Amino acid sequence: MSTRAESSLISTSLASASSLVLLQLVSRVFTFVLNQLLVRLVSPQVFGTAAIQFELLLSTILFLSREGTRNALLRAGKGILTWTPIQANVALLPVLFGIPITIISTVTYLYASSDTTTSQPHFTLSVFIYALAAFCELLSEPLYIRAQNELRFDVRVRIEGTAVFAKTITAFMILVSTSPQLALVAFAAGQAAYGFTMLLGFLYTYVGSAEYWPKKIPVNAHGNTKFVYFDGKLLSLAGSMTTQSVFKHFLTEGDKFLVSRLSPLEDQGGYAVASNYGSLVARIVFQPIEETARVFFSKTLSSETSAKKEGTDNLKTAGNVLSGLLLAFSHLLCLLVTFAPPYLPLALRLALPSRYLTTSAPAILHTYIYYIPTMAFNGVLEAFFASTATTSHLRAQSWWMVVFSLMFVFAAIMFTQNLGLGDSGLVWANVLNLWLRAAYAWRFVRGYFMQKGAKDALSLWKCVPPIGVLGAFILSAVVTRTTQSLYQSKPLTIPGQLGHILVGAGCVLGCLATCFLLERSTFRQLHSLLRRR
């Protein structure tokens, strides 16, 4: 890749990251406001069914149908932003495989649901609407993948933003204008509005380009022309990533699987509320960063050895970007562990409806203090892995995913049953699982840079704040926990906890000032890198 092309790719990636963050911010604000209203309009049982069980059905259909193909097509060409007929054929796989996956997942869910769940009004109708919504999204997938590969993030931001708005308005209007008996249908109709809007938006953008059956493509093989449907290497990569996505999906959504099977509907509602609150930052910031990192690393790096100078430059750039992200996440971990525990009780009292304070929601939100940065570390490291791993690496990781899955189940049982942590034990099991996956990906990343002769491009010490910064956070942790104990007898209101709040604000400013003073050189390097691009 030329320097100019590389610079263009980085600037495009940075622009896409900011656009996706803005998209997530707007969509999550809409969703957050909607959820704030919904938790007051519907019972915890209904909210748990929709936000845990129906969302789990939806994510199972979508993840298993499209995840492997998406990641494989991002690597179809290093730095290539064009769309070829062979890529278009592979992009149809989510639709073709999505049909049986949708049917099997829906029937399995209906068959496995408990009598308490299925006895809710219009339950079966709502399930079928969710399945239809999922398939509408899959119909838009080939065009979505094309927009991603062409780095047309403006298209995605516009269409997804409109779809989130349609989902929010549809669900809310049905809830406030009809009987509570239609609460589940309202959630389902909102998801259907999202799926239809996604499909119509991409059809309009790529008008006349949508085809849903692969075509034979002429290719030149050793001087002879033959007609094929798929590129063998690309298809093999997509197959490996799709197989791996089965384990990855279970590990990602394992807590919801277990909650939906083991917990009563009321606690599922509390778990759903906690998940929506706790993952707000992760979805607004970390999800766009992870997606953009996957695009950037896929287009910048290759599993094949490139030219010496070009390869060294690309590796240094990739190492700097990855180090910067991991360093930022290290600061986030310090910030959350230092300040969240002493101020979370007040935040919960102010934000959670009173009926959810007696559910598992408060305990689960405590665990999100550690779960959020863990998701960040794991997300960007696995993005690098998915962008650079060969088929043999993916096969080896799949075996380790099996091991991680068994360890997750064992940890979930230990934490929830033996240690008595309840539903929050599932989140702790997820934290352990994500750290194991992140450690595996880190080991691969370090090996990748060493194999390419750039072992200095990334090191653990580049990703950890200096001792002075860590000391400032430790001192702040002691001070804020001291004031928390002093204000323990005061009411959990802003006036009652004002002194505690002011101390926390002062400590936050002190930590930020320390970071700025001790890490100016790091900030300058990152700023210089971004300015050059």
Coordinates of C-alpha atoms in Angstrom, one line a residue:
M1 CA 0.0 0.0 0.0
S2 CA 1.4 3.4 -0.9
T3 CA 2.0 6.1 1.7
R4 CA -0.8 8.2 0.2
A5 CA -3.2 5.3 0.2
E6 CA -2.3 4.4 3.7
S7 CA -2.8 8.0 4.9
S8 CA -6.2 8.1 3.1
L9 CA -7.2 4.8 4.8
I10 CA -6.2 6.1 8.2
S11 CA -8.0 9.4 7.8
T12 CA -11.1 7.6 6.5
S13 CA -11.0 5.2 9.4
L14 CA -10.7 8.1 11.9
A15 CA -13.6 9.8 10.2
S16 CA -15.6 6.6 10.3
A17 CA -14.9 6.1 13.9
S18 CA -16.2 9.6 14.8
S19 CA -19.2 9.0 12.6
L20 CA -20.0 5.7 14.2
V21 CA -19.5 7.1 17.7
L22 CA -22.0 9.8 16.8
L23 CA -24.4 7.2 15.4
Q24 CA -24.1 5.2 18.5
L25 CA -24.5 8.2 20.7
V26 CA -27.7 9.4 19.0
S27 CA -29.1 5.9 18.7
R28 CA -28.3 5.0 22.4
V29 CA -29.7 8.3 23.6
F30 CA -32.9 7.4 21.8
T31 CA -32.8 3.9 23.2
F32 CA -31.9 5.1 26.7
V33 CA -34.8 7.6 26.8
L34 CA -37.2 4.9 25.4
N35 CA -36.0 2.4 28.0
Q36 CA -36.4 4.9 30.7
L37 CA -40.1 5.3 29.6
L38 CA -40.6 1.6 29.0
V39 CA -39.4 0.5 32.4
R40 CA -42.1 2.7 33.8
L41 CA -44.8 1.6 31.4
V42 CA -44.3 -2.2 31.4
S43 CA -43.7 -4.8 34.1
P44 CA -40.3 -6.3 34.7
Q45 CA -41.6 -9.6 33.3
V46 CA -42.5 -8.1 30.0
F47 CA -39.3 -6.1 29.8
G48 CA -37.3 -9.2 30.6
T49 CA -39.0 -11.2 27.9
A50 CA -38.4 -8.6 25.3
A51 CA -34.9 -7.3 26.3
I52 CA -33.4 -10.7 27.2
Q53 CA -35.2 -13.5 25.4
F54 CA -36.4 -11.8 22.2
E55 CA -33.1 -9.9 21.8
L56 CA -31.2 -13.2 22.3
L57 CA -33.3 -14.8 19.6
L58 CA -32.6 -11.9 17.3
S59 CA -28.8 -11.8 18.0
T60 CA -28.6 -15.6 17.5
I61 CA -30.1 -15.4 14.1
L62 CA -28.0 -12.4 13.0
F63 CA -24.7 -13.4 14.5
L64 CA -24.7 -17.0 13.2
S65 CA -25.9 -15.9 9.7
R66 CA -23.6 -13.0 9.0
E67 CA -20.6 -12.5 11.4
G68 CA -18.1 -14.9 9.7
T69 CA -18.9 -13.5 6.2
R70 CA -18.6 -9.9 7.3
N71 CA -15.2 -10.4 8.8
A72 CA -13.9 -12.5 5.8
L73 CA -15.0 -9.9 3.2
L74 CA -13.3 -7.1 5.1
R75 CA -10.1 -9.0 4.4
A76 CA -10.9 -9.6 0.7
G77 CA -8.2 -7.2 -0.3
K78 CA -5.6 -5.2 1.6
G79 CA -6.3 -1.6 1.0
I80 CA -8.8 -2.4 -1.9
L81 CA -12.0 -0.4 -1.6
T82 CA -13.7 -1.7 -4.8
W83 CA -16.6 -4.3 -5.0
T84 CA -16.2 -7.3 -7.2
P85 CA -18.7 -9.8 -8.5
I86 CA -17.0 -12.6 -6.5
Q87 CA -17.3 -10.6 -3.3
A88 CA -21.0 -10.0 -4.1
N89 CA -21.6 -13.7 -4.4
V90 CA -20.0 -14.4 -1.0
A91 CA -22.0 -11.5 0.5
L92 CA -25.2 -13.4 -0.3
L93 CA -24.3 -16.3 2.1
P94 CA -25.9 -14.5 5.1
V95 CA -29.2 -14.5 3.2
L96 CA -29.0 -18.0 2.0
F97 CA -27.9 -19.5 5.3
G98 CA -30.2 -17.1 7.2
I99 CA -33.3 -18.8 6.0
P100 CA -32.7 -22.2 7.7
I101 CA -31.0 -20.5 10.7
T102 CA -34.1 -18.2 11.2
I103 CA -36.5 -21.1 11.0
I104 CA -34.5 -23.4 13.3
S105 CA -33.8 -20.8 15.9
T106 CA -37.4 -19.6 16.0
V107 CA -38.9 -23.1 16.3
T108 CA -36.3 -24.1 18.9
Y109 CA -37.0 -21.0 21.0
L110 CA -40.8 -21.6 20.9
Y111 CA -40.3 -25.2 21.9
A112 CA -37.9 -24.5 24.7
S113 CA -39.8 -21.6 26.3
S114 CA -41.4 -22.2 29.7
D115 CA -45.2 -22.1 30.2
T116 CA -44.7 -18.9 32.3
T117 CA -43.1 -17.2 29.3
T118 CA -45.5 -18.5 26.6
S119 CA -48.6 -17.7 28.6
Q120 CA -48.0 -13.9 28.1
P121 CA -50.4 -12.2 25.7
H122 CA -49.5 -12.4 22.0
F123 CA -46.2 -14.2 22.8
T124 CA -46.1 -16.4 19.7
L125 CA -47.1 -13.5 17.4
S126 CA -44.3 -11.4 18.8
V127 CA -41.8 -14.1 18.3
F128 CA -42.7 -14.5 14.6
I129 CA -42.5 -10.7 14.1
Y130 CA -39.0 -10.7 15.7
A131 CA -38.0 -13.5 13.3
L132 CA -39.3 -11.5 10.3
A133 CA -37.4 -8.5 11.5
A134 CA -34.2 -10.5 11.7
F135 CA -34.6 -11.8 8.2
C136 CA -35.3 -8.2 6.9
E137 CA -31.9 -7.2 8.3
L138 CA -30.3 -10.2 6.6
L139 CA -31.8 -9.2 3.3
S140 CA -30.0 -5.9 3.7
E141 CA -26.7 -7.6 4.6
P142 CA -25.1 -7.9 1.1
L143 CA -25.5 -4.2 0.5
Y144 CA -24.4 -3.4 4.1
I145 CA -21.2 -5.4 3.5
R146 CA -20.6 -3.6 0.3
A147 CA -20.9 -0.2 2.0
Q148 CA -18.5 -1.4 4.7
N149 CA -16.0 -2.6 2.2
E150 CA -16.2 0.6 0.2
L151 CA -15.8 2.5 3.5
R152 CA -19.1 4.3 2.9
F153 CA -19.8 4.9 6.6
D154 CA -21.9 7.9 5.8
V155 CA -24.5 5.5 4.2
R156 CA -24.5 3.3 7.3
V157 CA -24.8 6.2 9.7
R158 CA -27.7 7.7 7.8
I159 CA -29.6 4.4 7.4
E160 CA -29.0 3.0 10.9
G161 CA -29.9 6.3 12.5
T162 CA -33.2 6.4 10.7
A163 CA -33.9 2.8 11.6
V164 CA -33.2 3.4 15.3
F165 CA -35.6 6.4 15.2
A166 CA -38.3 4.3 13.5
K167 CA -37.8 1.5 16.1
T168 CA -38.1 3.9 19.0
I169 CA -41.1 5.8 17.7
T170 CA -43.0 2.6 16.7
A171 CA -42.6 0.8 20.0
F172 CA -43.4 3.9 22.1
M173 CA -46.5 4.9 20.1
I174 CA -48.0 1.4 20.3
L175 CA -47.3 1.2 24.0
V176 CA -48.9 4.5 24.9
S177 CA -51.9 4.2 22.5
T178 CA -53.0 0.6 23.0
S179 CA -53.7 -1.9 25.7
P180 CA -50.9 -3.3 28.0
Q181 CA -51.8 -6.7 26.5
L182 CA -50.0 -5.6 23.4
A183 CA -46.7 -4.7 25.2
L184 CA -44.7 -7.6 23.6
V185 CA -46.2 -6.8 20.2
A186 CA -45.0 -3.2 20.6
F187 CA -41.4 -4.4 21.1
A188 CA -41.7 -6.7 18.2
A189 CA -43.2 -4.0 15.9
G190 CA -40.4 -1.7 16.8
Q191 CA -37.8 -4.2 15.8
A192 CA -39.7 -4.9 12.6
A193 CA -39.7 -1.2 11.8
Y194 CA -35.9 -1.2 12.3
G195 CA -35.4 -4.2 10.0
F196 CA -37.7 -2.8 7.2
T197 CA -36.0 0.6 7.4
M198 CA -32.5 -1.0 7.1
L199 CA -33.6 -3.0 4.1
L200 CA -35.4 -0.1 2.3
G201 CA -32.5 2.3 3.1
F202 CA -29.8 0.1 1.5
L203 CA -32.1 -0.8 -1.5
Y204 CA -32.5 2.9 -2.1
T205 CA -28.8 3.6 -1.8
Y206 CA -27.8 0.8 -4.2
V207 CA -30.9 0.9 -6.4
G208 CA -30.8 -1.8 -9.0
S209 CA -27.8 -3.5 -7.5
A210 CA -29.6 -5.9 -5.2
E211 CA -29.5 -9.6 -6.3
Y212 CA -30.2 -12.5 -4.1
W213 CA -28.8 -15.4 -6.1
P214 CA -25.1 -15.9 -6.9
K215 CA -23.9 -15.7 -10.5
K216 CA -21.2 -17.6 -12.3
I217 CA -18.1 -15.5 -12.6
P218 CA -15.4 -16.0 -15.3
V219 CA -11.9 -16.4 -13.8
N220 CA -8.5 -17.0 -15.5
A221 CA -6.8 -20.2 -14.2
H222 CA -3.4 -21.0 -15.8
G223 CA -4.5 -19.5 -19.1
N224 CA -7.9 -21.1 -19.2
T225 CA -11.2 -19.4 -18.4
K226 CA -13.5 -21.2 -16.1
F227 CA -16.8 -20.1 -14.4
V228 CA -17.1 -20.2 -10.6
Y229 CA -19.5 -19.0 -8.0
F230 CA -17.1 -18.4 -5.2
D231 CA -13.4 -17.8 -4.5
G232 CA -12.1 -20.9 -2.7
K233 CA -9.8 -19.1 -0.3
L234 CA -12.4 -16.5 0.6
L235 CA -15.1 -19.1 1.1
S236 CA -12.8 -21.1 3.3
L237 CA -12.0 -18.1 5.4
A238 CA -15.7 -17.2 5.7
G239 CA -16.5 -20.8 6.7
S240 CA -13.8 -20.8 9.4
M241 CA -15.0 -17.5 10.8
T242 CA -18.6 -18.7 10.7
T243 CA -17.8 -21.9 12.6
Q244 CA -15.8 -19.9 15.1
S245 CA -18.8 -17.5 15.5
V246 CA -20.9 -20.3 17.1
F247 CA -18.5 -20.4 20.1
K248 CA -18.0 -16.7 20.1
H249 CA -21.7 -16.1 20.2
F250 CA -22.2 -18.4 23.1
L251 CA -19.4 -16.7 25.0
T252 CA -20.7 -13.3 24.2
E253 CA -24.3 -14.0 25.0
G254 CA -23.8 -16.8 27.5
D255 CA -25.0 -14.8 30.4
K256 CA -28.3 -14.1 28.6
F257 CA -28.7 -17.8 27.7
L258 CA -28.3 -18.8 31.4
V259 CA -30.5 -15.9 32.7
S260 CA -33.3 -16.8 30.3
R261 CA -33.2 -20.4 31.4
L262 CA -32.5 -20.1 35.2
S263 CA -34.0 -16.8 36.4
P264 CA -37.6 -15.8 36.9
L265 CA -39.0 -13.3 34.4
E266 CA -38.9 -10.5 37.0
D267 CA -35.2 -10.9 37.6
Q268 CA -34.7 -11.1 33.8
G269 CA -36.3 -7.7 33.7
G270 CA -33.8 -6.4 36.3
Y271 CA -30.9 -8.0 34.4
A272 CA -32.1 -6.4 31.2
V273 CA -32.3 -2.9 32.8
A274 CA -28.8 -3.4 34.3
S275 CA -27.4 -4.5 31.0
N276 CA -28.9 -1.5 29.2
Y277 CA -27.5 0.9 31.7
G278 CA -24.2 -0.8 32.1
S279 CA -23.4 -1.3 28.4
L280 CA -24.4 2.2 27.4
V281 CA -20.8 3.5 27.3
A282 CA -19.6 0.2 25.7
R283 CA -22.1 0.5 22.9
I284 CA -21.6 4.2 22.3
V285 CA -17.8 4.3 22.3
F286 CA -16.3 0.8 22.2
Q287 CA -18.4 -0.8 19.6
P288 CA -17.6 1.8 16.9
I289 CA -13.9 1.7 17.9
E290 CA -13.9 -2.1 17.6
E291 CA -15.6 -2.0 14.2
T292 CA -13.4 0.7 12.9
A293 CA -10.3 -1.0 14.2
R294 CA -11.3 -4.2 12.4
V295 CA -11.7 -2.3 9.1
F296 CA -8.4 -0.4 9.6
F297 CA -6.3 -3.5 10.5
S298 CA -7.9 -5.6 7.8
K299 CA -7.0 -3.0 5.1
T300 CA -3.6 -2.0 6.6
L301 CA -2.2 -5.5 7.4
S302 CA -2.2 -8.8 5.6
S303 CA -1.5 -12.3 6.7
E304 CA 0.9 -12.5 3.8
T305 CA 4.4 -10.9 4.0
S306 CA 4.4 -7.6 2.2
A307 CA 7.3 -5.6 0.8
K308 CA 9.9 -4.9 3.5
K309 CA 9.7 -1.1 3.8
E310 CA 5.9 -1.0 3.3
G311 CA 5.4 -3.8 5.7
T312 CA 7.6 -2.1 8.4
D313 CA 5.8 1.2 8.0
N314 CA 2.4 -0.5 8.2
L315 CA 3.4 -2.5 11.3
K316 CA 4.6 0.5 13.1
T317 CA 1.4 2.4 12.3
A318 CA -0.7 -0.5 13.4
G319 CA 1.3 -1.0 16.6
N320 CA 1.0 2.7 17.5
V321 CA -2.8 2.7 16.9
L322 CA -3.2 -0.5 19.0
S323 CA -1.0 0.7 21.8
G324 CA -2.9 4.0 21.9
L325 CA -6.2 2.3 22.2
L326 CA -5.0 -0.1 24.9
L327 CA -3.5 2.8 26.8
A328 CA -6.8 4.7 26.7
F329 CA -8.6 1.6 27.9
S330 CA -6.1 1.2 30.8
H331 CA -7.0 4.8 31.9
L332 CA -10.7 3.9 31.6
L333 CA -10.2 0.9 33.9
C334 CA -8.4 3.0 36.5
L335 CA -11.1 5.7 36.3
L336 CA -14.0 3.3 36.8
V337 CA -12.4 1.2 39.5
T338 CA -11.4 4.4 41.4
F339 CA -14.6 6.4 41.2
A340 CA -17.5 4.1 40.3
P341 CA -17.9 2.0 43.5
P342 CA -18.2 5.0 46.0
Y343 CA -20.7 6.8 43.8
L344 CA -22.7 4.0 42.3
P345 CA -25.3 3.8 45.1
L346 CA -26.3 7.4 44.6
A347 CA -26.4 7.0 40.9
L348 CA -28.6 3.9 41.2
R349 CA -31.0 5.7 43.5
L350 CA -31.4 8.6 41.1
A351 CA -31.6 6.6 37.8
L352 CA -33.3 3.3 38.6
P353 CA -37.1 3.1 39.0
S354 CA -38.0 2.0 42.5
R355 CA -39.5 -1.3 41.4
Y356 CA -36.1 -2.4 40.0
L357 CA -34.1 -1.6 43.1
T358 CA -35.4 -4.9 44.6
T359 CA -34.3 -6.9 41.6
S360 CA -30.8 -8.1 40.6
A361 CA -30.2 -4.8 38.7
P362 CA -28.1 -3.0 41.4
A363 CA -25.8 -6.0 42.0
I364 CA -25.3 -6.5 38.3
L365 CA -24.5 -2.8 37.7
H366 CA -21.7 -3.1 40.3
T367 CA -20.1 -5.8 38.2
Y368 CA -20.2 -3.6 35.1
I369 CA -17.5 -1.4 36.7
Y370 CA -15.1 -4.2 35.7
Y371 CA -17.1 -5.6 32.8
I372 CA -17.0 -2.4 30.7
P373 CA -13.2 -2.0 30.4
T374 CA -12.8 -5.8 30.0
M375 CA -15.1 -5.6 26.9
A376 CA -13.0 -2.8 25.6
F377 CA -9.7 -4.6 25.9
N378 CA -11.1 -7.8 24.4
G379 CA -12.9 -6.1 21.6
V380 CA -9.9 -4.3 20.1
L381 CA -7.5 -7.3 20.6
E382 CA -9.9 -9.7 18.9
A383 CA -10.5 -7.1 16.1
F384 CA -6.7 -7.3 15.4
F385 CA -6.8 -11.1 15.6
A386 CA -9.8 -11.3 13.2
S387 CA -8.0 -8.9 10.8
T388 CA -4.7 -10.8 10.5
A389 CA -5.2 -14.4 11.5
T390 CA -4.8 -17.2 9.0
T391 CA -7.2 -20.1 8.6
S392 CA -5.0 -22.2 10.8
H393 CA -4.9 -19.6 13.5
L394 CA -8.7 -19.4 13.3
R395 CA -9.0 -23.2 13.6
A396 CA -6.7 -23.2 16.7
Q397 CA -8.7 -20.4 18.3
S398 CA -11.9 -22.3 17.7
W399 CA -10.5 -25.1 19.8
W400 CA -9.6 -22.7 22.5
M401 CA -13.1 -21.2 22.3
V402 CA -14.4 -24.6 23.2
V403 CA -12.2 -24.6 26.3
F404 CA -13.3 -21.0 27.2
S405 CA -16.9 -22.1 26.8
L406 CA -16.5 -24.9 29.3
M407 CA -14.7 -22.6 31.7
F408 CA -17.5 -20.0 31.4
V409 CA -20.1 -22.6 32.2
F410 CA -18.1 -23.9 35.2
A411 CA -17.4 -20.3 36.4
A412 CA -21.1 -19.3 36.0
I413 CA -22.2 -22.3 38.1
M414 CA -19.5 -21.6 40.8
F415 CA -20.3 -17.9 41.0
T416 CA -24.1 -18.1 40.9
Q417 CA -24.7 -21.2 43.0
N418 CA -21.6 -22.0 45.2
L419 CA -20.7 -18.4 45.9
G420 CA -24.3 -17.2 46.0
L421 CA -23.7 -14.2 43.7
G422 CA -27.0 -14.7 41.8
D423 CA -27.3 -13.2 38.4
S424 CA -24.3 -10.9 39.0
G425 CA -22.2 -14.1 39.1
L426 CA -23.0 -14.5 35.4
V427 CA -21.4 -11.2 34.6
W428 CA -18.4 -12.1 36.7
A429 CA -18.1 -15.3 34.7
N430 CA -18.2 -13.2 31.6
V431 CA -15.5 -10.9 32.9
L432 CA -13.3 -14.0 33.5
N433 CA -14.1 -15.3 30.0
L434 CA -13.3 -12.1 28.3
W435 CA -10.0 -11.7 30.1
L436 CA -9.0 -15.2 29.0
R437 CA -10.0 -14.4 25.4
A438 CA -8.1 -11.1 25.6
A439 CA -5.0 -12.9 26.9
Y440 CA -5.2 -15.4 24.0
A441 CA -5.5 -12.5 21.5
W442 CA -2.7 -10.6 23.1
R443 CA -0.4 -13.6 22.8
F444 CA -1.3 -13.8 19.1
V445 CA -0.7 -10.1 18.6
R446 CA 2.7 -10.2 20.2
G447 CA 3.7 -13.2 18.2
Y448 CA 2.5 -11.5 15.0
F449 CA 4.7 -8.5 15.5
M450 CA 7.7 -10.6 16.4
Q451 CA 7.2 -12.8 13.4
K452 CA 7.1 -9.8 11.2
G453 CA 10.3 -8.4 12.7
A454 CA 8.7 -5.5 14.5
K455 CA 8.7 -6.7 18.2
D456 CA 9.2 -3.1 19.4
A457 CA 6.1 -1.9 17.7
L458 CA 4.0 -3.1 20.6
S459 CA 4.8 -3.9 24.2
L460 CA 2.9 -4.2 27.5
W461 CA 4.6 -1.1 29.0
K462 CA 3.2 1.1 26.2
C463 CA -0.3 0.1 27.2
V464 CA 0.0 0.8 31.0
P465 CA -0.1 4.3 32.6
P466 CA 3.1 5.5 34.3
I467 CA 3.6 5.0 38.1
G468 CA 2.7 8.6 38.9
V469 CA -0.7 8.3 37.2
L470 CA -1.4 5.0 39.0
G471 CA -0.4 6.6 42.3
A472 CA -2.9 9.5 41.7
F473 CA -5.7 7.0 41.1
I474 CA -4.8 5.0 44.2
L475 CA -4.8 8.1 46.4
S476 CA -8.1 9.2 44.9
A477 CA -9.6 5.8 45.6
V478 CA -8.6 6.1 49.3
V479 CA -10.0 9.6 49.6
T480 CA -13.4 8.9 47.9
R481 CA -14.0 5.8 50.0
T482 CA -13.2 7.7 53.1
T483 CA -15.8 10.4 52.3
Q484 CA -18.2 7.6 51.3
S485 CA -18.0 6.2 54.8
L486 CA -18.4 9.7 56.4
Y487 CA -21.6 10.3 54.4
Q488 CA -23.0 6.8 54.8
S489 CA -25.7 8.0 57.2
K490 CA -26.8 10.9 55.0
P491 CA -29.7 10.5 52.5
L492 CA -28.9 9.3 49.0
T493 CA -29.8 12.6 47.3
I494 CA -27.6 15.2 45.6
P495 CA -28.0 17.7 48.5
G496 CA -27.4 15.0 51.1
Q497 CA -24.2 13.8 49.4
L498 CA -23.0 17.1 48.1
G499 CA -19.7 17.1 50.0
H500 CA -19.0 13.5 48.9
I501 CA -19.7 14.6 45.3
L502 CA -17.4 17.7 45.4
V503 CA -14.6 15.6 46.8
G504 CA -15.0 13.1 43.9
A505 CA -15.1 15.9 41.3
G506 CA -11.8 17.3 42.8
C507 CA -10.2 13.9 42.7
V508 CA -11.2 13.4 39.1
L509 CA -9.7 16.7 38.1
G510 CA -6.5 15.9 40.0
C511 CA -6.2 12.5 38.2
L512 CA -6.8 14.1 34.8
A513 CA -4.2 16.8 35.5
T514 CA -1.7 14.2 36.6
C515 CA -2.3 12.3 33.3
F516 CA -1.7 15.4 31.3
L517 CA 1.5 16.4 33.1
L518 CA 3.1 12.9 33.1
E519 CA 2.0 11.7 29.7
R520 CA 2.4 14.8 27.6
S521 CA 4.9 13.1 25.3
T522 CA 2.5 10.2 24.7
F523 CA -0.3 12.6 23.9
R524 CA 2.0 14.5 21.5
Q525 CA 3.0 11.4 19.6
L526 CA -0.6 10.3 19.2
H527 CA -1.6 13.8 18.1
S528 CA 1.3 13.9 15.7
L529 CA 0.3 10.6 14.2
L530 CA -3.3 11.7 13.7
R531 CA -2.2 15.1 12.2
R532 CA 0.0 13.4 9.7
R533 CA -2.9 11.2 8.6

